[in-house]
PDB file of C-alpha atoms in Angstrom:
ATOM      1  CA  UNK W 191      66.579 133.899  84.216  1.00 84.00           C
ATOM      2  CA  UNK W 192      63.929 134.228  85.924  1.00 95.00           C
ATOM      3  CA  UNK W 193      64.537 134.831  90.311  1.00 97.00           C
ATOM      4  CA  UNK W 194      62.864 136.074  92.518  1.00 97.00           C
ATOM      5  CA  UNK W 195      65.363 137.702  95.511  1.00 96.00           C
ATOM      6  CA  UNK W 196      62.797 138.140  97.989  1.00 97.00           C
ATOM      7  CA  UNK W 197      59.826 135.132  98.397  1.00 98.00           C
ATOM      8  CA  UNK W 198      58.396 136.625 101.888  1.00 97.00           C
ATOM      9  CA  UNK W 199      57.718 133.257 103.987  1.00 97.00           C
ATOM     10  CA  UNK W 200      55.962 135.232 106.960  1.00 96.00           C
ATOM     11  CA  UNK W 201      56.464 138.717 107.625  1.00 95.00           C
ATOM     12  CA  UNK W 202      57.858 141.570 110.379  1.00 91.00           C
ATOM     13  CA  UNK W 203      55.458 142.289 113.408  1.00 94.00           C
ATOM     14  CA  UNK W 204      54.727 145.569 114.540  1.00 92.00           C
ATOM     15  CA  UNK W 205      54.851 147.498 118.155  1.00 87.00           C
ATOM     16  CA  UNK W 206      50.478 147.173 119.495  1.00 86.00           C
ATOM     17  CA  UNK W 207      50.154 144.373 116.802  1.00 91.00           C
ATOM     18  CA  UNK W 208      49.120 140.456 117.056  1.00 94.00           C
ATOM     19  CA  UNK W 209      51.703 138.511 115.884  1.00 94.00           C
ATOM     20  CA  UNK W 210      52.224 138.708 111.956  1.00 94.00           C
ATOM     21  CA  UNK W 211      50.476 135.085 110.427  1.00 95.00           C
ATOM     22  CA  UNK W 212      51.622 133.688 106.236  1.00 97.00           C
ATOM     23  CA  UNK W 213      49.604 131.480 105.035  1.00 97.00           C
ATOM     24  CA  UNK W 214      50.984 128.366 104.124  1.00 98.00           C
ATOM     25  CA  UNK W 215      49.036 127.827 101.248  1.00 98.00           C
ATOM     26  CA  UNK W 216      49.660 130.875  99.835  1.00 97.00           C
ATOM     27  CA  UNK W 217      53.190 129.718  99.911  1.00 98.00           C
ATOM     28  CA  UNK W 218      53.344 126.709  98.491  1.00 98.00           C
ATOM     29  CA  UNK W 219      50.995 127.984  96.234  1.00 98.00           C
ATOM     30  CA  UNK W 220      53.574 130.572  94.761  1.00 97.00           C
ATOM     31  CA  UNK W 221      56.412 128.992  95.453  1.00 97.00           C
ATOM     32  CA  UNK W 222      55.634 125.784  93.248  1.00 97.00           C
ATOM     33  CA  UNK W 223      54.937 127.940  90.162  1.00 97.00           C
ATOM     34  CA  UNK W 224      57.970 129.479  90.624  1.00 97.00           C
ATOM     35  CA  UNK W 225      60.020 126.479  90.520  1.00 96.00           C
ATOM     36  CA  UNK W 226      57.800 125.426  88.153  1.00 96.00           C
ATOM     37  CA  UNK W 227      59.044 127.951  85.727  1.00 96.00           C
ATOM     38  CA  UNK W 228      62.297 127.020  86.464  1.00 95.00           C
ATOM     39  CA  UNK W 229      63.129 129.483  88.597  1.00 96.00           C
ATOM     40  CA  UNK W 230      65.360 129.876  91.448  1.00 96.00           C
ATOM     41  CA  UNK W 231      64.163 131.729  94.394  1.00 97.00           C
ATOM     42  CA  UNK W 232      65.929 132.946  97.744  1.00 97.00           C
ATOM     43  CA  UNK W 233      63.179 132.432 101.000  1.00 97.00           C
ATOM     44  CA  UNK W 234      63.496 135.853 103.392  1.00 96.00           C
ATOM     45  CA  UNK W 235      62.969 135.026 105.764  1.00 95.00           C
ATOM     46  CA  UNK W 236      64.055 130.539 105.666  1.00 95.00           C
ATOM     47  CA  UNK W 237      65.066 131.625 110.204  1.00 93.00           C
ATOM     48  CA  UNK W 238      63.128 134.260 112.024  1.00 91.00           C
ATOM     49  CA  UNK W 239      65.710 136.051 113.895  1.00 91.00           C
ATOM     50  CA  UNK W 240      66.503 137.949 116.487  1.00 92.00           C
ATOM     51  CA  UNK W 241      66.897 142.043 116.567  1.00 88.00           C
ATOM     52  CA  UNK W 242      69.318 142.624 119.987  1.00 88.00           C
ATOM     53  CA  UNK W 243      69.770 145.234 121.774  1.00 84.00           C
ATOM     54  CA  UNK W 244      67.823 148.378 120.405  1.00 83.00           C
ATOM     55  CA  UNK W 245      68.149 147.585 116.446  1.00 83.00           C
ATOM     56  CA  UNK W 246      65.032 146.586 116.030  1.00 85.00           C
ATOM     57  CA  UNK W 247      63.782 148.927 113.265  1.00 83.00           C
ATOM     58  CA  UNK W 248      60.449 150.680 112.493  1.00 85.00           C
ATOM     59  CA  UNK W 249      58.446 150.841 108.548  1.00 84.00           C
ATOM     60  CA  UNK W 250      57.535 154.426 106.882  1.00 80.00           C
ATOM     61  CA  UNK W 251      54.919 155.954 107.893  1.00 83.00           C
ATOM     62  CA  UNK W 252      56.304 154.302 111.399  1.00 85.00           C
ATOM     63  CA  UNK W 253      55.190 151.832 112.505  1.00 88.00           C
ATOM     64  CA  UNK W 254      58.384 149.952 115.346  1.00 89.00           C
ATOM     65  CA  UNK W 255      59.393 146.987 114.899  1.00 90.00           C
ATOM     66  CA  UNK W 256      59.831 144.431 118.435  1.00 91.00           C
ATOM     67  CA  UNK W 257      63.299 142.532 119.319  1.00 90.00           C
ATOM     68  CA  UNK W 258      62.186 139.935 117.470  1.00 92.00           C
ATOM     69  CA  UNK W 259      62.048 139.519 114.124  1.00 93.00           C
ATOM     70  CA  UNK W 260      60.756 135.544 114.172  1.00 94.00           C
ATOM     71  CA  UNK W 261      58.925 136.674 111.103  1.00 95.00           C
ATOM     72  CA  UNK W 262      56.267 133.970 110.658  1.00 96.00           C
ATOM     73  CA  UNK W 263      58.767 132.246 108.684  1.00 96.00           C
ATOM     74  CA  UNK W 264      59.220 128.177 108.296  1.00 96.00           C
ATOM     75  CA  UNK W 265      62.432 128.141 111.051  1.00 94.00           C
ATOM     76  CA  UNK W 266      61.172 129.771 114.350  1.00 92.00           C
ATOM     77  CA  UNK W 267      63.461 132.725 115.690  1.00 91.00           C
ATOM     78  CA  UNK W 268      64.640 129.972 118.342  1.00 88.00           C
ATOM     79  CA  UNK W 269      65.544 127.236 115.482  1.00 86.00           C
ATOM     80  CA  UNK W 270      62.877 124.933 115.295  1.00 83.00           C
ATOM     81  CA  UNK W 271      61.893 123.459 112.432  1.00 81.00           C
ATOM     82  CA  UNK W 272      58.972 121.260 112.785  1.00 83.00           C
ATOM     83  CA  UNK W 273      56.442 124.048 110.976  1.00 93.00           C
ATOM     84  CA  UNK W 274      54.231 123.459 109.569  1.00 95.00           C
ATOM     85  CA  UNK W 275      55.208 125.847 106.867  1.00 97.00           C
ATOM     86  CA  UNK W 276      59.000 124.128 107.572  1.00 95.00           C
ATOM     87  CA  UNK W 277      57.210 121.071 106.382  1.00 95.00           C
ATOM     88  CA  UNK W 278      55.228 121.680 102.571  1.00 97.00           C
ATOM     89  CA  UNK W 279      57.986 123.734 101.714  1.00 96.00           C
ATOM     90  CA  UNK W 280      60.266 121.029 101.887  1.00 95.00           C
ATOM     91  CA  UNK W 281      57.722 118.227 100.297  1.00 96.00           C
ATOM     92  CA  UNK W 282      57.136 121.653  97.490  1.00 97.00           C
ATOM     93  CA  UNK W 283      61.167 121.187  96.233  1.00 94.00           C
ATOM     94  CA  UNK W 284      60.617 117.125  96.455  1.00 95.00           C
ATOM     95  CA  UNK W 285      57.458 116.980  93.932  1.00 96.00           C
ATOM     96  CA  UNK W 286      59.792 119.854  91.604  1.00 95.00           C
ATOM     97  CA  UNK W 287      62.727 118.100  91.791  1.00 91.00           C
ATOM     98  CA  UNK W 288      62.934 114.660  92.001  1.00 94.00           C
ATOM     99  CA  UNK W 289      65.329 115.367  94.496  1.00 91.00           C
ATOM    100  CA  UNK W 290      64.914 114.447  98.197  1.00 89.00           C
ATOM    101  CA  UNK W 291      67.179 117.182 100.310  1.00 86.00           C
ATOM    102  CA  UNK W 292      69.007 115.800 103.800  1.00 89.00           C
ATOM    103  CA  UNK W 293      67.437 115.263 106.571  1.00 88.00           C
ATOM    104  CA  UNK W 294      67.745 118.096 109.268  1.00 87.00           C
ATOM    105  CA  UNK W 295      69.304 117.417 111.634  1.00 88.00           C
ATOM    106  CA  UNK W 296      68.422 116.354 115.087  1.00 88.00           C
ATOM    107  CA  UNK W 297      66.575 118.635 117.632  1.00 86.00           C
ATOM    108  CA  UNK W 298      68.104 119.656 120.418  1.00 85.00           C
ATOM    109  CA  UNK W 299      66.289 119.732 123.355  1.00 86.00           C
ATOM    110  CA  UNK W 300      64.845 123.037 125.597  1.00 83.00           C
ATOM    111  CA  UNK W 301      66.431 124.095 128.429  1.00 85.00           C
ATOM    112  CA  UNK W 302      64.590 123.784 130.925  1.00 88.00           C
ATOM    113  CA  UNK W 303      65.413 127.760 133.518  1.00 88.00           C
ATOM    114  CA  UNK W 304      62.776 127.607 135.661  1.00 92.00           C
ATOM    115  CA  UNK W 305      61.789 130.589 137.171  1.00 94.00           C
ATOM    116  CA  UNK W 306      64.734 133.086 137.821  1.00 92.00           C
ATOM    117  CA  UNK W 307      64.376 135.243 140.640  1.00 94.00           C
ATOM    118  CA  UNK W 308      66.016 138.737 140.765  1.00 92.00           C
ATOM    119  CA  UNK W 309      66.819 139.405 144.846  1.00 95.00           C
ATOM    120  CA  UNK W 310      68.412 143.519 144.264  1.00 94.00           C
ATOM    121  CA  UNK W 311      67.252 146.466 141.835  1.00 93.00           C
ATOM    122  CA  UNK W 312      67.650 150.081 141.969  1.00 90.00           C
ATOM    123  CA  UNK W 313      66.198 152.987 140.796  1.00 85.00           C
ATOM    124  CA  UNK W 314      67.232 155.060 138.411  1.00 85.00           C
ATOM    125  CA  UNK W 315      67.831 158.725 140.165  1.00 80.00           C
ATOM    126  CA  UNK W 316      70.034 156.305 142.669  1.00 87.00           C
ATOM    127  CA  UNK W 317      72.327 155.488 139.106  1.00 90.00           C
ATOM    128  CA  UNK W 318      72.554 157.799 137.117  1.00 88.00           C
ATOM    129  CA  UNK W 319      75.486 159.966 140.054  1.00 88.00           C
ATOM    130  CA  UNK W 320      77.600 155.588 138.029  1.00 90.00           C
ATOM    131  CA  UNK W 321      76.440 155.203 134.635  1.00 88.00           C
ATOM    132  CA  UNK W 322      75.323 160.056 133.741  1.00 88.00           C
ATOM    133  CA  UNK W 323      78.755 161.130 136.173  1.00 90.00           C
ATOM    134  CA  UNK W 324      78.871 164.091 133.933  1.00 90.00           C
ATOM    135  CA  UNK W 325      75.205 164.905 133.001  1.00 90.00           C
ATOM    136  CA  UNK W 326      75.538 167.659 130.453  1.00 91.00           C
ATOM    137  CA  UNK W 327      73.230 171.245 130.669  1.00 90.00           C
ATOM    138  CA  UNK W 328      71.359 172.924 128.258  1.00 87.00           C
ATOM    139  CA  UNK W 329      68.548 175.258 127.967  1.00 85.00           C
ATOM    140  CA  UNK W 330      66.782 173.170 125.671  1.00 84.00           C
ATOM    141  CA  UNK W 331      66.121 169.646 125.313  1.00 84.00           C
ATOM    142  CA  UNK W 332      69.785 168.763 123.629  1.00 88.00           C
ATOM    143  CA  UNK W 333      68.512 165.795 120.449  1.00 87.00           C
ATOM    144  CA  UNK W 334      69.524 162.182 120.491  1.00 88.00           C
ATOM    145  CA  UNK W 335      72.327 163.778 117.316  1.00 86.00           C
ATOM    146  CA  UNK W 336      73.601 166.445 118.985  1.00 90.00           C
ATOM    147  CA  UNK W 337      74.027 164.532 121.885  1.00 90.00           C
ATOM    148  CA  UNK W 338      75.767 161.202 120.756  1.00 88.00           C
ATOM    149  CA  UNK W 339      73.093 159.258 121.541  1.00 86.00           C
ATOM    150  CA  UNK W 340      72.157 156.905 118.752  1.00 81.00           C
ATOM    151  CA  UNK W 341      70.106 154.239 120.339  1.00 81.00           C
ATOM    152  CA  UNK W 342      69.034 153.035 124.072  1.00 86.00           C
ATOM    153  CA  UNK W 343      67.299 155.950 126.668  1.00 90.00           C
ATOM    154  CA  UNK W 344      68.352 160.172 127.584  1.00 92.00           C
ATOM    155  CA  UNK W 345      66.796 161.487 130.193  1.00 92.00           C
ATOM    156  CA  UNK W 346      65.849 164.762 130.526  1.00 91.00           C
ATOM    157  CA  UNK W 347      65.888 166.975 133.500  1.00 91.00           C
ATOM    158  CA  UNK W 348      65.010 170.548 135.008  1.00 90.00           C
ATOM    159  CA  UNK W 349      62.953 172.118 138.069  1.00 89.00           C
ATOM    160  CA  UNK W 350      59.261 172.657 138.122  1.00 87.00           C
ATOM    161  CA  UNK W 351      57.529 175.987 140.518  1.00 85.00           C
ATOM    162  CA  UNK W 352      54.402 175.989 141.341  1.00 81.00           C
ATOM    163  CA  UNK W 353      53.295 178.659 143.681  1.00 81.00           C
ATOM    164  CA  UNK W 354      50.959 177.361 145.198  1.00 80.00           C
ATOM    165  CA  UNK W 355      51.571 174.420 148.058  1.00 81.00           C
ATOM    166  CA  UNK W 356      47.721 173.035 146.827  1.00 82.00           C
ATOM    167  CA  UNK W 357      47.388 169.448 145.558  1.00 78.00           C
ATOM    168  CA  UNK W 358      46.240 169.582 141.337  1.00 83.00           C
ATOM    169  CA  UNK W 359      46.329 169.024 138.222  1.00 85.00           C
ATOM    170  CA  UNK W 360      48.780 169.848 135.885  1.00 84.00           C
ATOM    171  CA  UNK W 361      48.758 169.525 132.196  1.00 88.00           C
ATOM    172  CA  UNK W 362      52.716 168.917 130.351  1.00 88.00           C
ATOM    173  CA  UNK W 363      52.162 169.741 126.112  1.00 87.00           C
ATOM    174  CA  UNK W 364      55.018 168.689 124.042  1.00 83.00           C
ATOM    175  CA  UNK W 365      55.517 171.434 120.785  1.00 81.00           C
ATOM    176  CA  UNK W 366      56.797 169.400 118.085  1.00 76.00           C
ATOM    177  CA  UNK W 367      57.376 165.935 117.590  1.00 74.00           C
ATOM    178  CA  UNK W 368      58.791 164.080 120.110  1.00 77.00           C
ATOM    179  CA  UNK W 369      61.293 160.293 118.941  1.00 80.00           C
ATOM    180  CA  UNK W 370      59.956 157.799 119.677  1.00 84.00           C
ATOM    181  CA  UNK W 371      58.199 156.952 124.394  1.00 88.00           C
ATOM    182  CA  UNK W 372      58.716 158.665 127.201  1.00 91.00           C
ATOM    183  CA  UNK W 373      58.457 157.838 130.620  1.00 93.00           C
ATOM    184  CA  UNK W 374      56.905 161.132 132.132  1.00 92.00           C
ATOM    185  CA  UNK W 375      57.878 161.616 136.013  1.00 91.00           C
ATOM    186  CA  UNK W 376      56.779 164.117 138.743  1.00 89.00           C
ATOM    187  CA  UNK W 377      59.417 163.812 141.734  1.00 83.00           C
ATOM    188  CA  UNK W 378      60.292 160.073 142.198  1.00 81.00           C
ATOM    189  CA  UNK W 379      56.275 159.012 141.222  1.00 87.00           C
ATOM    190  CA  UNK W 380      55.252 158.083 137.755  1.00 91.00           C
ATOM    191  CA  UNK W 381      52.965 159.261 135.596  1.00 93.00           C
ATOM    192  CA  UNK W 382      52.658 158.432 132.652  1.00 93.00           C
ATOM    193  CA  UNK W 383      53.682 158.217 129.476  1.00 93.00           C
ATOM    194  CA  UNK W 384      53.649 160.156 125.826  1.00 91.00           C
ATOM    195  CA  UNK W 385      54.276 158.162 122.521  1.00 88.00           C
ATOM    196  CA  UNK W 386      54.979 158.458 118.560  1.00 87.00           C
ATOM    197  CA  UNK W 387      52.580 155.180 118.069  1.00 84.00           C
ATOM    198  CA  UNK W 388      49.298 156.385 119.694  1.00 81.00           C
ATOM    199  CA  UNK W 389      50.493 160.184 118.502  1.00 79.00           C
ATOM    200  CA  UNK W 390      49.617 161.556 122.283  1.00 79.00           C
ATOM    201  CA  UNK W 391      51.905 165.061 122.804  1.00 83.00           C
ATOM    202  CA  UNK W 392      50.004 165.769 125.918  1.00 89.00           C
ATOM    203  CA  UNK W 393      50.049 163.871 129.369  1.00 91.00           C
ATOM    204  CA  UNK W 394      47.876 164.911 132.734  1.00 90.00           C
ATOM    205  CA  UNK W 395      49.949 164.560 135.854  1.00 88.00           C
ATOM    206  CA  UNK W 396      49.191 165.045 139.206  1.00 86.00           C
ATOM    207  CA  UNK W 397      50.691 167.831 141.451  1.00 83.00           C
ATOM    208  CA  UNK W 398      51.267 166.290 145.338  1.00 82.00           C
ATOM    209  CA  UNK W 399      51.603 169.754 148.185  1.00 83.00           C
ATOM    210  CA  UNK W 400      55.144 171.014 147.282  1.00 85.00           C
ATOM    211  CA  UNK W 401      56.381 174.792 145.877  1.00 85.00           C
ATOM    212  CA  UNK W 402      59.179 172.245 143.868  1.00 87.00           C
ATOM    213  CA  UNK W 403      59.644 169.340 142.303  1.00 88.00           C
ATOM    214  CA  UNK W 404      62.287 167.404 139.858  1.00 89.00           C
ATOM    215  CA  UNK W 405      60.585 166.866 135.636  1.00 90.00           C
ATOM    216  CA  UNK W 406      62.415 163.521 134.334  1.00 90.00           C
ATOM    217  CA  UNK W 407      61.821 163.040 130.890  1.00 91.00           C
ATOM    218  CA  UNK W 408      63.485 158.643 130.041  1.00 92.00           C
ATOM    219  CA  UNK W 409      63.596 158.473 126.383  1.00 91.00           C
ATOM    220  CA  UNK W 410      63.125 156.062 124.463  1.00 89.00           C
ATOM    221  CA  UNK W 411      64.765 155.602 120.409  1.00 85.00           C
ATOM    222  CA  UNK W 412      62.907 152.490 119.542  1.00 77.00           C
ATOM    223  CA  UNK W 413      64.525 152.561 116.352  1.00 66.00           C
ATOM    224  CA  UNK W 414      67.807 152.516 115.035  1.00 49.00           C
ATOM    225  CA  UNK W 415      67.999 153.192 111.732  1.00 41.00           C
ATOM    226  CA  UNK W 416      66.039 156.992 111.679  1.00 37.00           C
ATOM    227  CA  UNK W 417      65.998 160.208 112.909  1.00 35.00           C
ATOM    228  CA  UNK W 418      65.828 159.888 116.840  1.00 35.00           C
ATOM    229  CA  UNK W 419      65.692 163.992 117.001  1.00 37.00           C
ATOM    230  CA  UNK W 420      64.095 165.100 120.410  1.00 36.00           C
ATOM    231  CA  UNK W 421      64.417 168.520 119.959  1.00 35.00           C
ATOM    232  CA  UNK W 422      61.326 168.834 121.342  1.00 38.00           C
ATOM    233  CA  UNK W 423      59.859 171.975 123.144  1.00 39.00           C
ATOM    234  CA  UNK W 424      58.434 171.413 126.207  1.00 44.00           C
ATOM    235  CA  UNK W 425      55.943 173.420 129.039  1.00 43.00           C
ATOM    236  CA  UNK W 426      54.189 172.423 131.925  1.00 42.00           C
ATOM    237  CA  UNK W 427      50.649 174.623 132.115  1.00 41.00           C
ATOM    238  CA  UNK W 428      49.017 174.514 135.287  1.00 37.00           C
ATOM    239  CA  UNK W 429      44.561 173.437 134.566  1.00 35.00           C
ATOM    240  CA  UNK W 430      43.267 173.307 137.432  1.00 31.00           C
TER     241      UNK W 430
END
């Protein structure tokens, strides 16, 4: 017998790209043809979902996915079924099989949460002694795998010194592959982002007046399902 074990009803989203869309007409045409062949069909996905926490994944070549896995599926990520695609698929099944599927359950009303004010906050440096009371010391950055940190964040910190008190531009250069996104801070000032998605390997920093500063690299692993080594060698180069 014929079987389609993965009939794509939509497609997944990727960081930096518009929400994926597969036309209802294309789905209807393919589904009708398969059912007329008396084929069995497994729809992927029939309902969109959510990649909770850091389990979003990525495609090859490297293209990370967001937390949402709505997939432009017949049922939305929130479970709503009143979509054009859902209705069209239901109609095709009735027309080809001559059977009327059971009526879908009534939709639960969506909650209106309104505004949720946040009244307290803590900076990362102030929280470090609580979330990481025993930092690991190394001569070079240690990979996520070697730290036993399969996903999430790692903060790499070092002290950088300069021969002059004057403010100046500094170029931070990464030698090797940085996985996957890094927020760079000099002192407590956010300087910018280095990201694997745009193949950036250097960042211009503004050194304020002073001789000694803490350099922080907050590295985020975008992907929980592939290697997330962060063993790049970092160096700060003075650029007048």
